[in-house]
Short mmCIF file of C-alpha atoms in Angstrom, two decimals:
data_model
loop_
_atom_site.label_atom_id
_atom_site.label_comp_id
_atom_site.label_asym_id
_atom_site.label_seq_id
_atom_site.Cartn_x
_atom_site.Cartn_y
_atom_site.Cartn_z
CA MET A 30 -20.67 -37.48 35.90
CA THR A 31 -21.08 -40.89 36.10
CA GLU A 32 -23.05 -41.82 33.23
CA ASP A 33 -23.52 -41.16 30.05
CA ARG A 34 -25.69 -37.79 29.94
CA HIS A 35 -27.37 -39.27 26.01
CA ALA A 36 -28.07 -42.06 27.75
CA HIS A 37 -31.76 -41.34 27.31
CA GLU A 38 -31.68 -40.42 24.16
CA THR A 39 -32.66 -42.03 20.25
CA THR A 40 -29.54 -43.17 18.52
CA SER A 41 -29.86 -39.92 15.81
CA HIS A 42 -30.13 -37.51 18.07
CA ALA A 43 -27.34 -38.84 20.84
CA VAL A 44 -25.21 -39.33 17.83
CA ALA A 45 -25.50 -35.21 16.39
CA GLU A 46 -25.08 -33.98 20.17
CA LYS A 47 -21.71 -35.96 21.21
CA THR A 48 -20.00 -34.68 16.84
CA LYS A 49 -20.88 -31.08 18.19
CA GLU A 50 -19.44 -32.43 21.57
CA ILE A 51 -16.11 -33.11 20.14
CA ARG A 52 -15.53 -29.95 18.09
CA LYS A 53 -11.62 -29.40 18.61
CA GLY A 54 -10.63 -25.96 20.81
CA GLN A 55 -9.28 -23.26 19.94
CA ARG A 56 -5.61 -23.46 20.91
CA TRP A 57 -2.38 -21.45 21.94
CA ASP A 58 1.45 -22.07 22.74
CA VAL A 59 2.79 -21.17 26.38
CA GLY A 60 6.13 -20.45 26.46
CA TYR A 61 8.41 -22.51 29.38
CA ASN A 62 11.44 -22.13 31.30
CA LYS A 63 11.11 -26.19 32.68
CA LEU A 64 8.70 -28.36 31.34
CA VAL A 65 8.08 -31.67 33.39
CA ILE A 66 6.49 -34.35 31.36
CA SER A 67 4.20 -36.37 33.72
CA VAL A 68 1.46 -37.57 31.59
CA GLY A 69 0.78 -41.38 32.87
CA CYS A 70 -0.28 -43.89 31.50
CA TYR A 71 -3.62 -45.30 30.29
CA VAL A 72 -4.53 -49.73 31.30
CA GLN A 73 -3.18 -51.77 28.53
CA THR A 74 -5.96 -53.67 27.16
CA PHE A 75 -3.93 -55.68 24.24
CA GLY A 76 -6.62 -54.61 22.15
CA THR A 77 -9.33 -57.17 23.49
CA LYS A 78 -12.23 -56.83 21.54
CA GLY A 79 -15.23 -55.27 24.19
CA VAL A 80 -12.78 -54.01 26.86
CA LYS A 81 -12.49 -50.49 26.15
CA GLU A 82 -16.62 -49.93 25.72
CA HIS A 83 -17.45 -52.63 28.76
CA ALA A 84 -14.72 -52.94 31.34
CA TYR A 85 -14.18 -50.74 34.58
CA PHE A 86 -10.51 -49.63 35.17
CA LEU A 87 -9.30 -48.35 38.10
CA LYS A 88 -7.27 -45.53 37.08
CA ASP A 89 -8.96 -42.13 38.73
CA ILE A 90 -11.68 -41.52 41.16
CA GLY A 91 -14.22 -41.35 37.72
CA ASP A 92 -13.37 -45.03 37.52
CA ALA A 93 -14.33 -45.87 41.32
CA ARG A 94 -17.62 -43.69 41.66
CA ARG A 95 -18.72 -46.08 38.37
CA ILE A 96 -17.85 -48.98 39.95
CA ARG A 97 -19.27 -48.63 43.14
CA LYS A 98 -22.65 -47.11 41.02
CA ARG A 99 -22.49 -50.35 38.91
CA ILE A 100 -22.17 -52.74 42.43
CA LEU A 101 -24.97 -50.65 43.65
CA GLU A 102 -27.27 -51.88 40.83
CA LEU A 103 -26.62 -55.58 40.75
CA PHE A 104 -27.38 -55.83 44.40
CA GLU A 105 -30.60 -53.45 43.70
CA ILE A 106 -31.33 -55.60 40.34
CA ALA A 107 -30.37 -58.94 41.77
CA SER A 108 -32.82 -58.15 45.03
CA LEU A 109 -36.48 -57.73 42.41
CA PRO A 110 -38.34 -60.40 42.84
CA THR A 111 -39.19 -59.97 38.41
CA THR A 112 -35.39 -61.27 38.21
CA SER A 113 -35.06 -64.72 37.62
CA HIS A 114 -32.26 -67.14 39.60
CA GLU A 115 -30.39 -67.44 36.33
CA MET A 116 -29.91 -63.93 36.15
CA LYS A 117 -29.11 -62.84 39.89
CA LYS A 118 -26.18 -66.41 39.58
CA LYS A 119 -25.15 -63.69 36.38
CA LEU A 120 -25.50 -60.44 38.50
CA LEU A 121 -23.87 -61.41 41.57
CA ARG A 122 -20.33 -62.81 39.52
CA PHE A 123 -17.80 -60.26 39.25
CA ALA A 124 -14.40 -60.73 36.93
CA VAL A 125 -11.37 -58.76 37.43
CA VAL A 126 -8.91 -59.36 34.97
CA GLY A 127 -4.87 -58.93 36.02
CA GLY A 128 -3.03 -60.56 39.52
CA GLY A 129 -0.99 -58.18 40.07
CA PRO A 130 -1.16 -55.95 43.53
CA THR A 131 -3.45 -53.62 42.60
CA GLY A 132 -5.83 -56.66 41.10
CA MET A 133 -5.78 -58.61 43.89
CA GLU A 134 -6.74 -55.63 45.78
CA PHE A 135 -9.64 -54.94 44.55
CA ALA A 136 -10.87 -58.60 45.29
CA ALA A 137 -9.78 -58.30 48.58
CA GLU A 138 -11.51 -55.12 49.50
CA MET A 139 -14.69 -56.76 47.37
CA SER A 140 -14.66 -59.57 48.97
CA ASP A 141 -14.93 -57.78 52.32
CA LEU A 142 -17.46 -55.42 50.89
CA VAL A 143 -20.06 -57.80 50.36
CA ARG A 144 -18.98 -60.03 53.41
CA VAL A 145 -19.77 -56.45 56.28
CA ASP A 146 -21.48 -54.12 54.81
CA LEU A 147 -23.41 -55.48 52.03
CA ARG A 148 -24.56 -58.73 54.37
CA LYS A 149 -26.68 -56.17 56.16
CA ILE A 150 -28.47 -55.10 53.59
CA TYR A 151 -28.66 -58.08 51.29
CA PRO A 152 -28.48 -61.03 53.17
CA ASP A 153 -30.54 -63.40 50.60
CA LEU A 154 -27.94 -62.30 48.15
CA VAL A 155 -24.26 -62.87 49.43
CA GLY A 156 -24.27 -66.40 49.77
CA ARG A 157 -24.71 -66.05 45.58
CA VAL A 158 -22.14 -63.24 45.48
CA GLU A 159 -18.79 -65.03 43.41
CA ILE A 160 -15.74 -62.98 42.74
CA ILE A 161 -13.52 -64.33 39.81
CA VAL A 162 -9.82 -63.34 39.30
CA PHE A 163 -8.11 -64.56 35.18
CA ASP A 164 -3.94 -63.79 34.55
CA VAL A 165 -2.16 -65.14 31.78
CA ALA A 166 0.83 -65.93 34.54
CA PRO A 167 1.35 -69.35 36.07
CA ARG A 168 0.55 -67.38 39.31
CA VAL A 169 -0.43 -64.36 40.59
CA LEU A 170 1.19 -62.24 42.84
CA SER A 171 4.55 -63.11 41.16
CA MET A 172 6.31 -59.47 42.46
CA PHE A 173 6.55 -61.49 46.36
CA ASP A 174 8.27 -63.94 47.08
CA LYS A 175 6.62 -67.20 46.76
CA SER A 176 6.36 -68.17 51.02
CA LEU A 177 4.21 -64.97 50.99
CA GLY A 178 2.43 -65.60 47.69
CA ASP A 179 1.61 -68.94 48.82
CA TYR A 180 0.22 -67.30 52.06
CA ALA A 181 -1.73 -65.18 50.04
CA MET A 182 -3.44 -68.56 48.12
CA LYS A 183 -4.40 -69.48 51.02
CA ILE A 184 -6.16 -66.52 52.12
CA TYR A 185 -8.05 -65.87 48.73
CA LYS A 186 -9.69 -69.44 48.85
CA ARG A 187 -10.47 -68.99 52.60
CA GLU A 188 -12.23 -65.45 51.34
CA GLY A 189 -14.29 -67.70 48.41
CA ILE A 190 -12.27 -65.63 45.64
CA ASN A 191 -11.57 -68.33 42.65
CA ILE A 192 -8.63 -67.53 40.77
CA LYS A 193 -8.12 -68.89 37.18
CA THR A 194 -4.33 -68.59 36.10
CA SER A 195 -3.02 -69.05 32.88
CA HIS A 196 -6.69 -67.99 31.54
CA HIS A 197 -6.41 -65.64 28.41
CA VAL A 198 -9.73 -63.12 28.01
CA GLU A 199 -10.50 -62.53 24.42
CA GLU A 200 -13.48 -61.07 24.26
CA LEU A 201 -16.46 -58.53 26.29
CA ARG A 202 -19.22 -58.04 25.29
CA PRO A 203 -22.88 -57.18 26.52
CA GLY A 204 -25.80 -59.56 27.48
CA SER A 205 -25.68 -63.15 28.48
CA PRO A 206 -23.72 -66.38 26.90
CA LYS A 207 -24.76 -67.83 23.63
CA GLY A 208 -27.31 -70.99 24.41
CA ALA A 209 -27.96 -69.40 27.51
CA GLN A 210 -31.88 -69.78 28.35
CA VAL A 211 -33.44 -66.49 29.13
CA GLN A 212 -36.63 -66.63 30.92
CA ASN A 213 -37.09 -62.62 29.96
CA PHE A 214 -36.08 -61.42 26.95
CA ARG A 215 -35.91 -58.03 28.26
CA GLU A 216 -33.96 -58.83 31.93
CA ASP A 217 -31.26 -59.46 28.90
CA ASN A 218 -31.20 -57.18 26.68
CA GLU A 219 -31.64 -54.22 29.59
CA PRO A 220 -28.15 -51.42 29.51
CA GLU A 221 -27.70 -52.85 32.90
CA SER A 222 -28.02 -56.45 32.53
CA CYS A 223 -25.00 -58.50 32.57
CA TYR A 224 -21.50 -59.33 30.69
CA THR A 225 -20.44 -62.08 28.68
CA ILE A 226 -16.16 -62.76 29.43
CA THR A 227 -14.86 -64.78 26.53
CA THR A 228 -11.74 -67.34 27.63
CA LYS A 229 -9.58 -69.05 25.55
CA GLU A 230 -9.82 -71.95 28.02
CA GLU A 231 -13.23 -72.10 29.56
CA GLY A 232 -15.15 -70.18 27.02
CA GLU A 233 -18.71 -67.37 27.38
CA ILE A 234 -18.99 -66.80 31.31
CA GLY A 235 -21.95 -64.79 32.15
CA ILE A 236 -20.74 -62.27 34.52
CA GLY A 237 -22.38 -59.11 36.38
CA MET A 238 -19.21 -56.80 35.81
CA CYS A 239 -15.48 -56.91 34.43
CA VAL A 240 -13.27 -54.77 36.07
CA TRP A 241 -9.98 -54.53 34.29
CA SER A 242 -5.88 -53.76 35.83
CA THR A 243 -3.10 -55.61 33.87
CA GLY A 244 -0.76 -53.00 33.37
CA ASN A 245 0.13 -49.76 31.63
CA MET A 246 -0.04 -48.59 28.27
CA MET A 247 1.68 -45.18 27.26
CA ASN A 248 -0.77 -41.54 27.08
CA PRO A 249 -1.36 -41.03 22.91
CA LEU A 250 0.81 -37.55 23.72
CA VAL A 251 3.56 -39.92 24.56
CA GLN A 252 3.50 -41.86 21.16
CA LYS A 253 2.37 -39.25 19.19
CA THR A 254 5.34 -36.56 20.21
CA THR A 255 7.46 -39.96 19.66
CA SER A 256 6.35 -40.31 16.46
CA LYS A 257 7.44 -37.42 14.94
CA THR A 258 10.71 -35.25 14.35
CA HIS A 259 11.39 -32.23 15.52
CA GLN A 260 13.72 -29.15 14.16
CA LEU A 261 16.34 -28.25 16.98
CA PRO A 262 18.47 -25.49 17.74
CA PRO A 263 21.92 -26.53 19.22
CA SER A 264 21.42 -23.53 21.84
CA SER A 265 18.52 -25.45 23.58
CA LEU A 266 19.86 -28.44 23.22
CA LYS A 267 23.06 -30.42 25.68
CA LEU A 268 25.29 -32.80 23.35
CA MET A 269 26.14 -36.22 25.28
CA PRO A 270 29.93 -36.28 26.44
CA CYS A 271 32.33 -37.67 23.67
CA GLU A 272 29.89 -36.73 21.41
CA PRO A 273 31.01 -34.26 17.89
CA PRO A 274 28.76 -31.25 17.32
CA PRO A 275 26.60 -30.98 14.93
CA PRO A 276 26.66 -29.92 11.20
CA ASP A 277 23.57 -28.43 10.43
CA GLU A 278 22.33 -25.59 13.25
CA ASN A 279 18.73 -26.81 12.30
CA CYS A 280 19.08 -30.12 13.06
CA THR A 281 16.28 -32.74 13.21
CA TRP A 282 15.93 -34.48 15.81
CA THR A 283 13.96 -37.99 17.18
CA ILE A 284 13.07 -38.15 20.74
CA ASP A 285 14.65 -42.12 21.95
CA ARG A 286 11.60 -44.55 23.12
CA ASN A 287 11.55 -47.46 25.18
CA GLU A 288 11.62 -49.60 22.31
CA LYS A 289 9.42 -52.43 24.51
CA THR A 290 7.32 -49.94 26.23
CA GLY A 291 7.25 -46.92 24.57
CA ALA A 292 7.98 -44.71 27.36
CA LEU A 293 9.90 -41.67 27.40
CA LEU A 294 13.90 -42.11 27.81
CA VAL A 295 15.46 -39.85 30.31
CA ASP A 296 18.71 -39.75 32.00
CA SER A 297 19.43 -40.01 35.55
CA LYS A 298 18.65 -36.51 35.97
CA PHE A 299 14.84 -37.26 34.03
CA ARG A 300 15.97 -35.37 31.16
CA LEU A 301 14.48 -36.51 27.29
CA GLN A 302 17.18 -38.08 25.97
CA LEU A 303 17.19 -37.27 21.70
CA THR A 304 18.67 -38.78 18.59
CA GLN A 305 19.50 -38.20 15.70
CA SER A 306 21.27 -39.81 12.44
CA LEU A 307 23.33 -38.56 9.82
CA SER A 308 25.03 -39.90 6.68
CA SER A 309 28.60 -39.93 7.39
CA GLN A 310 30.49 -38.41 4.42
CA SER A 311 33.03 -41.24 3.50
CA ASN A 312 29.80 -43.83 3.18
CA SER A 313 26.61 -42.84 2.57
CA ASP A 314 25.33 -46.19 3.40
CA ASN A 315 26.82 -46.23 7.12
CA PRO A 316 24.43 -43.26 9.13
CA SER A 317 26.43 -41.86 12.38
CA THR A 318 23.82 -41.06 15.17
CA LEU A 319 24.39 -38.92 17.55
CA GLY A 320 22.57 -38.04 21.41
CA ALA A 321 21.54 -35.05 23.05
CA CYS A 322 19.08 -34.30 25.98
CA LEU A 323 16.95 -31.79 26.47
CA PRO A 324 18.29 -29.21 29.15
CA ASN A 325 15.56 -28.16 30.11
CA VAL A 326 12.67 -30.47 29.37
CA PHE A 327 12.48 -33.28 31.93
CA ALA A 328 9.69 -36.82 32.01
CA LEU A 329 9.06 -38.41 35.16
CA GLY A 330 6.83 -41.09 36.57
CA ASP A 331 5.04 -44.12 34.05
CA ASN A 332 5.18 -42.44 30.98
CA ALA A 333 9.45 -41.73 31.36
CA SER A 334 12.24 -45.06 31.44
CA LEU A 335 16.14 -44.38 32.73
CA ARG A 336 18.24 -45.94 29.74
CA ASN A 337 19.78 -47.82 31.76
CA HIS A 338 18.18 -48.96 34.54
CA VAL A 339 14.72 -50.22 34.78
CA LEU A 340 12.28 -48.98 37.62
CA PRO A 341 9.14 -51.07 39.46
CA ALA A 342 5.85 -48.80 37.60
CA THR A 343 4.81 -48.29 41.24
CA ALA A 344 3.47 -45.16 43.13
CA GLN A 345 6.48 -45.21 45.89
CA THR A 346 8.76 -44.69 42.23
CA ALA A 347 7.19 -41.35 40.99
CA ASN A 348 6.89 -40.08 44.39
CA GLN A 349 10.63 -40.79 44.49
CA GLN A 350 11.53 -39.13 41.30
CA ALA A 351 9.39 -36.04 41.67
CA ARG A 352 10.90 -35.16 45.02
CA TRP A 353 14.26 -35.75 43.54
CA LEU A 354 13.83 -33.39 40.62
CA ALA A 355 11.58 -30.75 42.42
CA LYS A 356 14.10 -30.40 45.17
CA HIS A 357 17.45 -29.67 42.11
CA LEU A 358 14.90 -27.61 40.34
CA ASN A 359 13.94 -25.10 43.74
CA SER A 360 17.47 -25.78 44.62
CA ASP A 361 19.34 -23.92 41.22
CA THR A 362 19.57 -25.52 37.89
CA ARG A 363 23.54 -25.29 38.12
CA SER A 364 23.62 -28.23 41.53
CA LEU A 365 21.41 -30.42 38.57
CA ASP A 366 24.26 -30.58 36.55
CA ASP A 367 27.07 -31.10 38.97
CA SER A 368 24.21 -34.18 40.47
CA PRO A 369 25.07 -37.74 40.62
CA GLY A 370 22.00 -38.18 39.37
CA PHE A 371 18.78 -40.38 40.82
CA ASN A 372 19.41 -43.13 42.40
CA PHE A 373 15.83 -45.00 43.47
CA LYS A 374 15.46 -46.47 46.73
CA ASP A 375 13.29 -49.65 47.74
CA MET A 376 10.68 -49.64 50.18
CA GLY A 377 9.66 -52.82 49.53
CA VAL A 378 6.04 -53.86 47.96
CA MET A 379 3.04 -54.47 49.34
CA THR A 380 -0.78 -55.44 49.17
CA TYR A 381 -3.98 -56.18 50.97
CA LEU A 382 -5.34 -59.81 51.05
CA GLY A 383 -8.61 -59.28 53.02
CA ASP A 384 -10.19 -59.88 56.43
CA ALA A 385 -7.41 -57.48 58.12
CA LYS A 386 -5.09 -59.78 56.41
CA ALA A 387 -1.57 -58.39 54.12
CA LEU A 388 1.97 -58.86 52.73
CA VAL A 389 4.63 -56.67 53.16
CA GLN A 390 7.63 -57.61 51.53
CA ALA A 391 11.36 -57.04 52.79
CA PRO A 392 12.87 -54.32 50.06
CA GLY A 393 16.01 -55.28 48.31
CA GLY A 394 14.91 -59.18 47.45
CA GLU A 395 18.03 -61.26 47.39
CA LYS A 396 20.90 -58.54 47.08
CA GLY A 397 19.53 -56.33 50.33
CA LEU A 398 17.43 -57.12 53.25
CA GLY A 399 15.18 -60.32 51.70
CA ARG A 400 17.88 -62.06 51.68
CA TRP A 401 17.42 -62.70 55.79
CA PHE A 402 13.60 -61.17 56.20
CA LYS A 403 11.42 -62.35 52.86
CA GLY A 404 8.84 -59.68 54.97
CA LEU A 405 5.51 -60.15 56.94
CA ARG A 406 2.01 -61.77 56.44
CA GLY A 407 -0.98 -61.40 58.10
CA ARG A 408 -2.28 -58.85 60.69
CA ALA A 409 1.17 -57.79 61.49
CA ALA A 410 1.42 -56.36 57.88
CA TRP A 411 -1.66 -55.47 57.86
CA LEU A 412 -1.01 -53.02 60.51
CA VAL A 413 2.22 -51.61 58.50
CA TRP A 414 -0.31 -51.41 55.23
CA ARG A 415 -2.52 -48.75 56.58
CA GLY A 416 0.20 -47.34 58.39
CA ALA A 417 2.14 -46.91 55.00
CA TYR A 418 -1.05 -45.08 53.45
CA LEU A 419 -1.56 -43.43 56.71
CA GLY A 420 1.07 -41.81 56.93
CA LEU A 421 1.59 -40.56 53.01
CA SER A 422 -1.54 -38.72 53.57
CA VAL A 423 -1.41 -35.12 52.13
CA SER A 424 -2.27 -33.44 55.77
CA TRP A 425 -2.78 -33.78 59.10
CA ARG A 426 -7.16 -33.26 58.60
CA ASN A 427 -6.74 -36.62 56.40
CA ARG A 428 -5.07 -38.30 58.58
CA VAL A 429 -7.27 -37.62 61.13
CA LEU A 430 -10.35 -38.61 58.90
CA ILE A 431 -8.72 -41.99 57.03
CA PRO A 432 -8.90 -44.33 60.53
CA VAL A 433 -12.72 -42.63 61.28
CA TYR A 434 -14.22 -43.49 57.93
CA TRP A 435 -11.91 -47.18 58.53
#
């Protein structure tokens, strides 16, 4: 479903129907030998007012369908003779919040869509389109080398993408900016009308849609799991080296989490980490801490964090983790205990800039290949970027069809 099926109902009837739908279903227990927690993350909104209700996200196929539907709606409404020039300007202004690779790739793809495809259908509207990228940082694509980042800024400027760094978004709401002249009251109060994004630096700006891409927030499942204590028998635990056995067979344990991100803490073999606080017999005011792990419970991907190492929150990280864990679980459980642990192999960073140009940064940074070779840019990088995604396709059928659609 790409739209709310209650959209055409009265408010009271829609609330009553939705109340029935949120009734909890039946629950049951499922036994397991091995459990892998890989529920991913939600989009981080930082509590910005109106973002959850009105922004468009880039997480799953449902989000992609909503974005496509909204873009076509905006061009159709703007093409109507009854739409005022001022409203057309607002409807065709697209805001992207977040200057990382995901947000910048969307801005580049949006520019390509308008310039190549929509130009054929709406030639009179293409000149009115404006794409704005807001980011709180001093520069976008900060994970890239400065020389590559400067090249990207030149390409974005050439494509007409307006990048506003050091900007703080405060609110997103439906309707026109306050004080704006609205020639048609009904036009500004339709569900498909414009939105207003408010920034600390520039105030209110009328836009057609806002795509939000500002990092990850922990899944509620992870938040609930780490906020509770769990009573576990010693037979289900694996104590850390040099740790004394717990005095109580039914100890209560807390799942460790990263203090900054809230992610589940794991060791180098992705086993879930536990902590138990005990009162010392000699001094009850001086608690001692026991450490353990669950040998049959694993976590990986964005919802997991290695205790002593920070990994980039990218697809290549999750892919390498999954392959490593699957290999050891499929071979023998004992091989996991004897394994030296997971070792991340940096494959570099890539992003699309639009107009068949891209950036590819060499892996390793200043400590690796990046000491002699910063990376590729332009058409050569674009070929590498497309080849990499094509090679990661799950089947030969997709590898044949994707170039055809490209």
